[in-house]
Structure formats: structure tokens, C-alpha cells
JSON list of C-alpha atoms in Angstrom, two decimals:
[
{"chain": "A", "resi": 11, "resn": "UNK", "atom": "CA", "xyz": [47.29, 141.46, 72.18]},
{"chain": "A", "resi": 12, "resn": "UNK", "atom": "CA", "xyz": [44.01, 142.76, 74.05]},
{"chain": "A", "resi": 13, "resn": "UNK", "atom": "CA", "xyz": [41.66, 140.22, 74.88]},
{"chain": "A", "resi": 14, "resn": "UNK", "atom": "CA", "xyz": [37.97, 142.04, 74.33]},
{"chain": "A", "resi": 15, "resn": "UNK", "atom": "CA", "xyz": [35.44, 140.78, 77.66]},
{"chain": "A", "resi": 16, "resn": "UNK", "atom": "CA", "xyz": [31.99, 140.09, 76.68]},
{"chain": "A", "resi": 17, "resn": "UNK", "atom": "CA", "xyz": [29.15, 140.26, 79.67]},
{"chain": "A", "resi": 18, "resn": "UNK", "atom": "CA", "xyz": [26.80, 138.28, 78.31]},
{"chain": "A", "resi": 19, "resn": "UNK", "atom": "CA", "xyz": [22.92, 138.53, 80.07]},
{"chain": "A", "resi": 20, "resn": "UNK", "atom": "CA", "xyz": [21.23, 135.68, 81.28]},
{"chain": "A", "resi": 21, "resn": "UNK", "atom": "CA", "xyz": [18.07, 134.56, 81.40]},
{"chain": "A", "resi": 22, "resn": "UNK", "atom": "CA", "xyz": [16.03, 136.25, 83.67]},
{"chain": "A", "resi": 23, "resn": "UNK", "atom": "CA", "xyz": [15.35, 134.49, 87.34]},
{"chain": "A", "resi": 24, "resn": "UNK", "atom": "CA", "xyz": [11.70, 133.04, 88.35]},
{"chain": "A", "resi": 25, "resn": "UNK", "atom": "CA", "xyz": [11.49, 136.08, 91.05]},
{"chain": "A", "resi": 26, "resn": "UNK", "atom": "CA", "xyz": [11.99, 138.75, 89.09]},
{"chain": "A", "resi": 27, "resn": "UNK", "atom": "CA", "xyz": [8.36, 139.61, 87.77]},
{"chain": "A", "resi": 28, "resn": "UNK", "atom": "CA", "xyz": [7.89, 139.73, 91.63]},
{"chain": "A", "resi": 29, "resn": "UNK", "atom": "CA", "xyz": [11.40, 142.32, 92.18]},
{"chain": "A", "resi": 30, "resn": "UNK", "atom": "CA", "xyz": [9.59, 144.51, 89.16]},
{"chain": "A", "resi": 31, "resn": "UNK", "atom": "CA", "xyz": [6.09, 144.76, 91.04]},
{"chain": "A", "resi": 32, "resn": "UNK", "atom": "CA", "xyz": [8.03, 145.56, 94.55]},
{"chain": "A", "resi": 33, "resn": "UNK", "atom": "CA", "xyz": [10.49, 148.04, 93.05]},
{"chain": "A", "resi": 34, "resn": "UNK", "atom": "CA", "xyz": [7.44, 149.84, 91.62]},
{"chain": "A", "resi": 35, "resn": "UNK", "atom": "CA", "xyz": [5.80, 151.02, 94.76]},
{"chain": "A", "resi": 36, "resn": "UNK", "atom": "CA", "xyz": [6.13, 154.32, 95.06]},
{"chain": "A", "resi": 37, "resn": "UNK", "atom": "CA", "xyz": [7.47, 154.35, 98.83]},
{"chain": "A", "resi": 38, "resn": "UNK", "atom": "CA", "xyz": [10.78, 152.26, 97.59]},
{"chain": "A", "resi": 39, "resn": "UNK", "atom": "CA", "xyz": [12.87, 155.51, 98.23]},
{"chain": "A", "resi": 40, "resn": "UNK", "atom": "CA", "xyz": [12.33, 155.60, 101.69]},
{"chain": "A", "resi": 41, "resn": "UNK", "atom": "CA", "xyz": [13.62, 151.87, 102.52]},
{"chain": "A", "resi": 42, "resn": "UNK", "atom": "CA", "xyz": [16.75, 152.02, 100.12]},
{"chain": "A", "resi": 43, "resn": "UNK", "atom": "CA", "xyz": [19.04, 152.37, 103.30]},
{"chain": "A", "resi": 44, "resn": "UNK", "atom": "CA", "xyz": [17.81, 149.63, 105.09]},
{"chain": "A", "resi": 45, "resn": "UNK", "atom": "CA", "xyz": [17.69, 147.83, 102.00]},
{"chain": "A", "resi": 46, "resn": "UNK", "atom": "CA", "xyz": [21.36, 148.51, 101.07]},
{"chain": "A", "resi": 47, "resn": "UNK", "atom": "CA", "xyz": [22.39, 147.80, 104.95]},
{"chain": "A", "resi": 48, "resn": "UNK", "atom": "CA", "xyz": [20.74, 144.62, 104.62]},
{"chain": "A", "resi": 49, "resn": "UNK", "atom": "CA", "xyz": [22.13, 143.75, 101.56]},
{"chain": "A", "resi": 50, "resn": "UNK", "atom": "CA", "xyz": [26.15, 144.63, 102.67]},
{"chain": "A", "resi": 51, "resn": "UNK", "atom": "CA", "xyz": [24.96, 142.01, 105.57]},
{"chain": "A", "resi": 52, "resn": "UNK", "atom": "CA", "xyz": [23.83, 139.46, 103.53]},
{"chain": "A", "resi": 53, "resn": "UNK", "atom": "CA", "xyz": [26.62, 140.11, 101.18]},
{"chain": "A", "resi": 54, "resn": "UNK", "atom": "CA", "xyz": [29.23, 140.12, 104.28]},
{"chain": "A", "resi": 55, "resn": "UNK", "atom": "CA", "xyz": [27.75, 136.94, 105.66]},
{"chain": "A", "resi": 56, "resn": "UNK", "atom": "CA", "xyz": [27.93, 134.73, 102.33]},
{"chain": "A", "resi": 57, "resn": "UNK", "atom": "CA", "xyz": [31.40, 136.28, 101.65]},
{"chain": "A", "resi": 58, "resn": "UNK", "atom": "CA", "xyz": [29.64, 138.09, 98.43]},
{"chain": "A", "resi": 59, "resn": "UNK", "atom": "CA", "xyz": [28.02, 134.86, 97.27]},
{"chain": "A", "resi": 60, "resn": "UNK", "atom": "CA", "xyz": [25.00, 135.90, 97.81]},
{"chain": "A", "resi": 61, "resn": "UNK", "atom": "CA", "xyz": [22.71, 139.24, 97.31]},
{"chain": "A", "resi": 62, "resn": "UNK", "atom": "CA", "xyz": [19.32, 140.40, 97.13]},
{"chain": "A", "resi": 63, "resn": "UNK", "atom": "CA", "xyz": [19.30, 141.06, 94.00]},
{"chain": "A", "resi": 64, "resn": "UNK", "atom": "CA", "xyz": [20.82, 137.65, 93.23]},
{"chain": "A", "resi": 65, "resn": "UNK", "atom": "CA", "xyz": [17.65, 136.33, 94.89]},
{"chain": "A", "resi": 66, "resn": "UNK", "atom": "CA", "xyz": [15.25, 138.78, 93.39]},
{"chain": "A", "resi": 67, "resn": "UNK", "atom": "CA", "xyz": [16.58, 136.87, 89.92]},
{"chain": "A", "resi": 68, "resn": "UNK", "atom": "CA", "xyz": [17.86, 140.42, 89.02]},
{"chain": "A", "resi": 69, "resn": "UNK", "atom": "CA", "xyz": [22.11, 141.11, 87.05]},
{"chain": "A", "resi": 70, "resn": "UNK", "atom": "CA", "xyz": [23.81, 142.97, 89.84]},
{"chain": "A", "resi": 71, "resn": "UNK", "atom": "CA", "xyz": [27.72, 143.81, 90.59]},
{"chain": "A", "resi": 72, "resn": "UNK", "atom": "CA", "xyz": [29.26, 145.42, 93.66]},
{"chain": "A", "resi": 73, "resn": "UNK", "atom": "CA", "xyz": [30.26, 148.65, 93.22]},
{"chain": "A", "resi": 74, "resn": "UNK", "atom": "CA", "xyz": [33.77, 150.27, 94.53]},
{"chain": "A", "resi": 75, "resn": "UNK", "atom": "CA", "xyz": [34.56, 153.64, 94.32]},
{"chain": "A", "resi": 76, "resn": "UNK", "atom": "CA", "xyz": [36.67, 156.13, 96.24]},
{"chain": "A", "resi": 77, "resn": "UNK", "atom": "CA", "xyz": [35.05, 158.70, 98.45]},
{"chain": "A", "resi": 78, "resn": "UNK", "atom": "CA", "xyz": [35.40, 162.42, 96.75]},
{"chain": "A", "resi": 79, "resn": "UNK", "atom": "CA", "xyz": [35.66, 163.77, 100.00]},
{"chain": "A", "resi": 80, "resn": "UNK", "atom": "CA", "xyz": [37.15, 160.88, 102.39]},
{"chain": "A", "resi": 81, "resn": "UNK", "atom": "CA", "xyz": [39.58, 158.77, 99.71]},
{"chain": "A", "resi": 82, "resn": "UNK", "atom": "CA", "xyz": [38.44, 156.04, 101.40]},
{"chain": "A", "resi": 83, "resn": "UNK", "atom": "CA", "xyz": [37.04, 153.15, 99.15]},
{"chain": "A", "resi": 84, "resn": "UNK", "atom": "CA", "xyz": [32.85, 153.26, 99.18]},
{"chain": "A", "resi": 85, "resn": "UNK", "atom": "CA", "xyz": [30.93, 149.69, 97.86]},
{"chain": "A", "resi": 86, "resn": "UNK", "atom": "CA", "xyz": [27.91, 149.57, 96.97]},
{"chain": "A", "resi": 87, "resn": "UNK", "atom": "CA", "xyz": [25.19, 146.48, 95.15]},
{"chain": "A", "resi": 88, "resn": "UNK", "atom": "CA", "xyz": [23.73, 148.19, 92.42]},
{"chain": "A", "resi": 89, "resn": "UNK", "atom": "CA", "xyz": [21.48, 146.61, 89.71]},
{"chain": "A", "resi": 90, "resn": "UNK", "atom": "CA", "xyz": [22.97, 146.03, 86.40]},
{"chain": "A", "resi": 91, "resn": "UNK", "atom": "CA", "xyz": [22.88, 145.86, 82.72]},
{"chain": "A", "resi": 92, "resn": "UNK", "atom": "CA", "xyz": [25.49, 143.63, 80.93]},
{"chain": "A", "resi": 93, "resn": "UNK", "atom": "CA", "xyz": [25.44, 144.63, 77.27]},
{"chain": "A", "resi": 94, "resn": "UNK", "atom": "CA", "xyz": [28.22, 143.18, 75.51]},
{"chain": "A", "resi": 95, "resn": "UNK", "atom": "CA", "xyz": [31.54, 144.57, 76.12]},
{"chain": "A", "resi": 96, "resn": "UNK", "atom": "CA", "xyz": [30.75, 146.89, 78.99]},
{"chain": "A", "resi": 97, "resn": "UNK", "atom": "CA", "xyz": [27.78, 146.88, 81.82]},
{"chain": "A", "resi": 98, "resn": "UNK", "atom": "CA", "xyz": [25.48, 149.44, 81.98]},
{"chain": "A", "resi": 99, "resn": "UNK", "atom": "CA", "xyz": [24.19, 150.71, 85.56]},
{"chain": "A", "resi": 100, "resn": "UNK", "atom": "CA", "xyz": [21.90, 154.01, 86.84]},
{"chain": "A", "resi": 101, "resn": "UNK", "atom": "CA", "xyz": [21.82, 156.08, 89.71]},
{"chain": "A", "resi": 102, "resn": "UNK", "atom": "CA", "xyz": [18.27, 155.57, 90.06]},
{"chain": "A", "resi": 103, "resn": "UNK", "atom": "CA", "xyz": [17.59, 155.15, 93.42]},
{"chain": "A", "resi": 104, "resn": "UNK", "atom": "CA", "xyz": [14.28, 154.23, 92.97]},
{"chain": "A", "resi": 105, "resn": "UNK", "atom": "CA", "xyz": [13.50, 157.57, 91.31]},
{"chain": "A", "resi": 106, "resn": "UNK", "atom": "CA", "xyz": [14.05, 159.63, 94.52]},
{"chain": "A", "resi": 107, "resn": "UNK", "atom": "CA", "xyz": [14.89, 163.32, 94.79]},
{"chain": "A", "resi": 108, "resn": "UNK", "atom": "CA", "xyz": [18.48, 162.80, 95.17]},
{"chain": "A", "resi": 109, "resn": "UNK", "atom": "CA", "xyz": [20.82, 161.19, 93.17]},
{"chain": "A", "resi": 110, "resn": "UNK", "atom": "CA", "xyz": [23.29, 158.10, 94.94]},
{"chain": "A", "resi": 111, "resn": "UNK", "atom": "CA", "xyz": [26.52, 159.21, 96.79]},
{"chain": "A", "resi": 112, "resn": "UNK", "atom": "CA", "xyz": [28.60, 156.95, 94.46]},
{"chain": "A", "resi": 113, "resn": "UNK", "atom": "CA", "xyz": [27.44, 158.74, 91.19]},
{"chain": "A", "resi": 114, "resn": "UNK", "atom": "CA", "xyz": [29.42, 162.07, 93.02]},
{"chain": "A", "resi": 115, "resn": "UNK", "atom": "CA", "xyz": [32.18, 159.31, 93.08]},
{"chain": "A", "resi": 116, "resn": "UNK", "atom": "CA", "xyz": [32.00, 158.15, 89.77]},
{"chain": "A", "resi": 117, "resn": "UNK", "atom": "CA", "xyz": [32.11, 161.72, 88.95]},
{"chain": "A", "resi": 118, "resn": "UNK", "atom": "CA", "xyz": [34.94, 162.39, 90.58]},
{"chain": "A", "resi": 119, "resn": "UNK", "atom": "CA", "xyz": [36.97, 159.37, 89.86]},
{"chain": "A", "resi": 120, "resn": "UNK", "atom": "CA", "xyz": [36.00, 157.81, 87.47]},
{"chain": "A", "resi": 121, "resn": "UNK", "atom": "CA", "xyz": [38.57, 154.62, 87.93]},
{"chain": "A", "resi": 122, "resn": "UNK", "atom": "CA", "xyz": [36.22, 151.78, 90.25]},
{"chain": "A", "resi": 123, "resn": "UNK", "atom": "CA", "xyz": [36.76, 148.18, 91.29]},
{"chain": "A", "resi": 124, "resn": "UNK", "atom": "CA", "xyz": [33.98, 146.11, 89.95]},
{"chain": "A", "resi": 125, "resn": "UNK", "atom": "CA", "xyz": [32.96, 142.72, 91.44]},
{"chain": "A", "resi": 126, "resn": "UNK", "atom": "CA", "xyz": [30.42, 140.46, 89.48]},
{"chain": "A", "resi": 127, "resn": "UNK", "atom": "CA", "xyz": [29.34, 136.84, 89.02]},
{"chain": "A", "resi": 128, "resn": "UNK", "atom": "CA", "xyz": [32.40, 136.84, 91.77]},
{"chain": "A", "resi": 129, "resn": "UNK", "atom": "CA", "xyz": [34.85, 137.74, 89.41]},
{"chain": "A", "resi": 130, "resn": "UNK", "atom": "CA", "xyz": [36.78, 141.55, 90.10]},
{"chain": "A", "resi": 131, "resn": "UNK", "atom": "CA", "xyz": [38.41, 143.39, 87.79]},
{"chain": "A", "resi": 132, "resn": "UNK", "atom": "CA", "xyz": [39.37, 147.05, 87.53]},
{"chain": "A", "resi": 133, "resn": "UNK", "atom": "CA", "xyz": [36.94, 149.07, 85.05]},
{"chain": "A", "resi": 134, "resn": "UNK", "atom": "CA", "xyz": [36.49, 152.65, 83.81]},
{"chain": "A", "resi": 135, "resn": "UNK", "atom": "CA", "xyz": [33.11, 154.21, 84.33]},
{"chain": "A", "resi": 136, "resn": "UNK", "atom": "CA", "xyz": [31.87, 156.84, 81.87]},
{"chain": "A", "resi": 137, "resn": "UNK", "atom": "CA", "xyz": [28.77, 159.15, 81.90]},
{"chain": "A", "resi": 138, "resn": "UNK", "atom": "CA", "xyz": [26.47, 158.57, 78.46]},
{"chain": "A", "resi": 139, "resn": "UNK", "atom": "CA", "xyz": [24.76, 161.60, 77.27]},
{"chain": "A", "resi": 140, "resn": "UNK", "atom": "CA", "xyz": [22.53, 162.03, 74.56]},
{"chain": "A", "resi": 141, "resn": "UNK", "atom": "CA", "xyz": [21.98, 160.09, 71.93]},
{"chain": "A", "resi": 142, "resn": "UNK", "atom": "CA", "xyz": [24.32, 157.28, 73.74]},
{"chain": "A", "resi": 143, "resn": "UNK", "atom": "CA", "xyz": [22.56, 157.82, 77.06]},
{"chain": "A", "resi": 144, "resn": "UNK", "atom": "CA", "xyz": [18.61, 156.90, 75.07]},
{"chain": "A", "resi": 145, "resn": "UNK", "atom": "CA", "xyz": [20.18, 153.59, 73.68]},
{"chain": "A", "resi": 146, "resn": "UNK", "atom": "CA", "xyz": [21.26, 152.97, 76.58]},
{"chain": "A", "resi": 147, "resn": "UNK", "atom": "CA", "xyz": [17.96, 153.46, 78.66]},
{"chain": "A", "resi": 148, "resn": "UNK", "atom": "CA", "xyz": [16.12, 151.53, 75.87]},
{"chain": "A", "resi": 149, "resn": "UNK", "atom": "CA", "xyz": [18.45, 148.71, 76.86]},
{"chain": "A", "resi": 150, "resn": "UNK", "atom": "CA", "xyz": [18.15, 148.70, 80.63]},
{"chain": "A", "resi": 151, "resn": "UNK", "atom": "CA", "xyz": [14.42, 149.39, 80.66]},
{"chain": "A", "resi": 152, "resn": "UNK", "atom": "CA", "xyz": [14.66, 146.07, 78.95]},
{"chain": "A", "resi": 153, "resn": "UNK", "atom": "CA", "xyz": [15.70, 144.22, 82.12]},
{"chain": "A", "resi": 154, "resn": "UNK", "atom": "CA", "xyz": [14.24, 146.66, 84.97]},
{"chain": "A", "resi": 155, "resn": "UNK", "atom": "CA", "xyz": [11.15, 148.49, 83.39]},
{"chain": "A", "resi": 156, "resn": "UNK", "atom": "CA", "xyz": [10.76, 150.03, 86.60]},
{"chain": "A", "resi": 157, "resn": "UNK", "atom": "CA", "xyz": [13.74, 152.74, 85.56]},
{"chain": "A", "resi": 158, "resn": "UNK", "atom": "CA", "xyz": [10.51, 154.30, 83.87]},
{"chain": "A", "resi": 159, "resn": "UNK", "atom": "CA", "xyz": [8.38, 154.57, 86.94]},
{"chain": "A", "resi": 160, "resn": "UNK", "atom": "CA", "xyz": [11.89, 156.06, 88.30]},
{"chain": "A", "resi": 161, "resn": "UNK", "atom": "CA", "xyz": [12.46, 158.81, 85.73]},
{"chain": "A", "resi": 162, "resn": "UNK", "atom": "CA", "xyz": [8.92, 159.73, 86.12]},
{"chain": "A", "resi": 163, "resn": "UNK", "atom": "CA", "xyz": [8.84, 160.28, 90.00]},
{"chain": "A", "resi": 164, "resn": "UNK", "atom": "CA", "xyz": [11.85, 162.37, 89.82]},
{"chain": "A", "resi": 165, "resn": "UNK", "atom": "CA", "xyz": [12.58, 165.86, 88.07]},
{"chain": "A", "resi": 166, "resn": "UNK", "atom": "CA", "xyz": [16.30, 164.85, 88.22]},
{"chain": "A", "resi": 167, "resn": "UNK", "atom": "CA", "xyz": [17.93, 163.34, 85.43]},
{"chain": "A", "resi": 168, "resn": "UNK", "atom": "CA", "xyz": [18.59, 159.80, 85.49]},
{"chain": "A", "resi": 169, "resn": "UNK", "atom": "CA", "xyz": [22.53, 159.65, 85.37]},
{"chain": "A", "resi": 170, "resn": "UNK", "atom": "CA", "xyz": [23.44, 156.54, 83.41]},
{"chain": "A", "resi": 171, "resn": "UNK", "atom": "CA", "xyz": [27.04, 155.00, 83.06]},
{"chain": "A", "resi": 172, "resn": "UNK", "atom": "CA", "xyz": [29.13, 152.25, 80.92]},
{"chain": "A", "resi": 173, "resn": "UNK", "atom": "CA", "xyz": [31.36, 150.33, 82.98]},
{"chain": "A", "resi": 174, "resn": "UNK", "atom": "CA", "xyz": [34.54, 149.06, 80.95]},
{"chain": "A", "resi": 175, "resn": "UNK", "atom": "CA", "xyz": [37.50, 146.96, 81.85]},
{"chain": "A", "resi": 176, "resn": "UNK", "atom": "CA", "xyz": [40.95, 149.10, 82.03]},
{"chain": "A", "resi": 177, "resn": "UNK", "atom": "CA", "xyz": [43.04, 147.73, 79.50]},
{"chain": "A", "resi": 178, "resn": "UNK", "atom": "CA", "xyz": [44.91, 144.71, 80.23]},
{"chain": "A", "resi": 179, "resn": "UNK", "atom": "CA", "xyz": [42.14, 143.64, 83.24]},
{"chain": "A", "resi": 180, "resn": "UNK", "atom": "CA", "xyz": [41.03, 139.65, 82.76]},
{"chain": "A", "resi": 181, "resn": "UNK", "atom": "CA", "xyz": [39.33, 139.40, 85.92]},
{"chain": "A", "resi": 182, "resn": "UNK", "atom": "CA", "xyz": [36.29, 139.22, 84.58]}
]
């Protein structure tokens, strides 16, 4: 018997008008290192209690994947969508010119290790295209309307993904 895992959203936090007007200046790009370092900190410090996106109000997960090229494992905080039975992310980064390491990853391997609302489970990331990938969008614009300002200061496509649970994963 499969047991289907719902992510249900929540309502959104008191800082997050704030997190939309910051992550629409168009100079974002540049501090996503430092922002990511400081985050892993944080994150490292509060034993994964604790992010900046948790305090920016903002749905957010932690992000394992295995290195294409080292086979080592590679985490990373990434904004989220939960929608249902699967969560929805983007290799935004902020709409810069080049697409986020772990989307190569995903690519690659598509098996990651998902950590969110502290729980971690195993889940299965796949690439939406088309039709799936613009009901998608519609859905994460939703929470983050700055994935607009993104797609519009790149000329890359915005990869988007669905996160699933492998069968017979409850840790979520």
C-alpha cells in the first residue's frame, strides 16, 4: 500500500513582502554567493533549524545532490513551491546569466536527498517542459513574483523541476 505525501503551503510569513522587494533589485546576482555562504552558516549553526529564507517568511528545502563531476554530495537552500504531492523549485538564481551548479546535477542525477520543515526523505527530481513547465510557473510566481523580474533579466530559460518522493519514502 503506497501512502501518497501531500506538501501543503502555508500562509505566507509577515517578512515576505519585504524578501519580494529585496529579491527584486537588480544587483541580487552578484551577492548570491555570499548569500548562500551565509545561509550554509546559519543553517550549520542552528543544526538546519533555521534559514534565511525561513526568516524572510519564504517555503524553502535544502537541496542534496551529487556532483556530476566530483560524486561527492552538493547541498544547497533553495526557495520552494509545495504544490500538493510534489514541490516545485527553479534554477533562477536571481535571473543571472548562468544557470545554478545543482541544476547540471539534477541533470545528471536526477535521484536527490531533500530536507524540509526538518523532515528528509529521498525524492526524484524531474525537468517540466511545456505545457507542464507554464502551470507550473503560474504556480510559483504565485509565492515569489519576483521569478518574473528573473526570466526577464535573463535570455536563459528558466529551468523548472517537480520534486517527488521515491516510492516507499515517509520521511516527509
Amino acid at each position: 500500500m503506497s501512502t501518497t505525501i501531500t506538501f501543503a503551503p502555508r500562509r505566507p510569513g509577515v517578512l515576505q513582502p519585504l524578501a519580494v522587494r529585496v529579491g527584486a533589485i537588480s544587483w541580487m546576482p552578484k551577492l548570491l554567493p555570499l548569500i548562500v555562504r551565509v545561509d550554509k552558516l546559519l543553517q550549520a549553526t542552528t543544526r538546519g533549524r533555521l534559514t534565511i529564507l525561513d526568516i524572510a517568511g519564504l517555503p524553502n528545502l535544502m537541496l542534496t545532490t551529487v556532483g556530476r563531476k566530483s560524486g561527492l554530495p552538493r547541498s544547497n537552500p533553495l526557495l520552494c513551491v509545495p504544490d500538493g504531492d510534489r514541490i516545485l523549485i527553479a534554477g533562477s538564481y536571481f535571473g543571472g546569466p548562468r544557470e545554478p551548479l545543482w541544476v547540471k546535477n539534477i541533470e545528471a542525477t536526477p535521484e536527490v536527498v531533500v530536507r524540509f520543515r526538518n523532515e528528509t526523505t529521498t525524492m526524484t527530481a524531474r525537468r517540466l517542459v511545456y505545457l507542464d513547465r507554464a502551470e507550473a510557473w503560474t504556480t510559483m510566481v504565485g509565492v515569489w513574483p519576483n521569478f518574473v523580474k528573473y526570466e526577464q533579466r535573463t535570455d536563459r530559460e528558466i529551468k523548472v523541476f517537480e520534486l517527488v518522493p521515491v516510492e516507499g519514502e515517509h520521511g516527509i
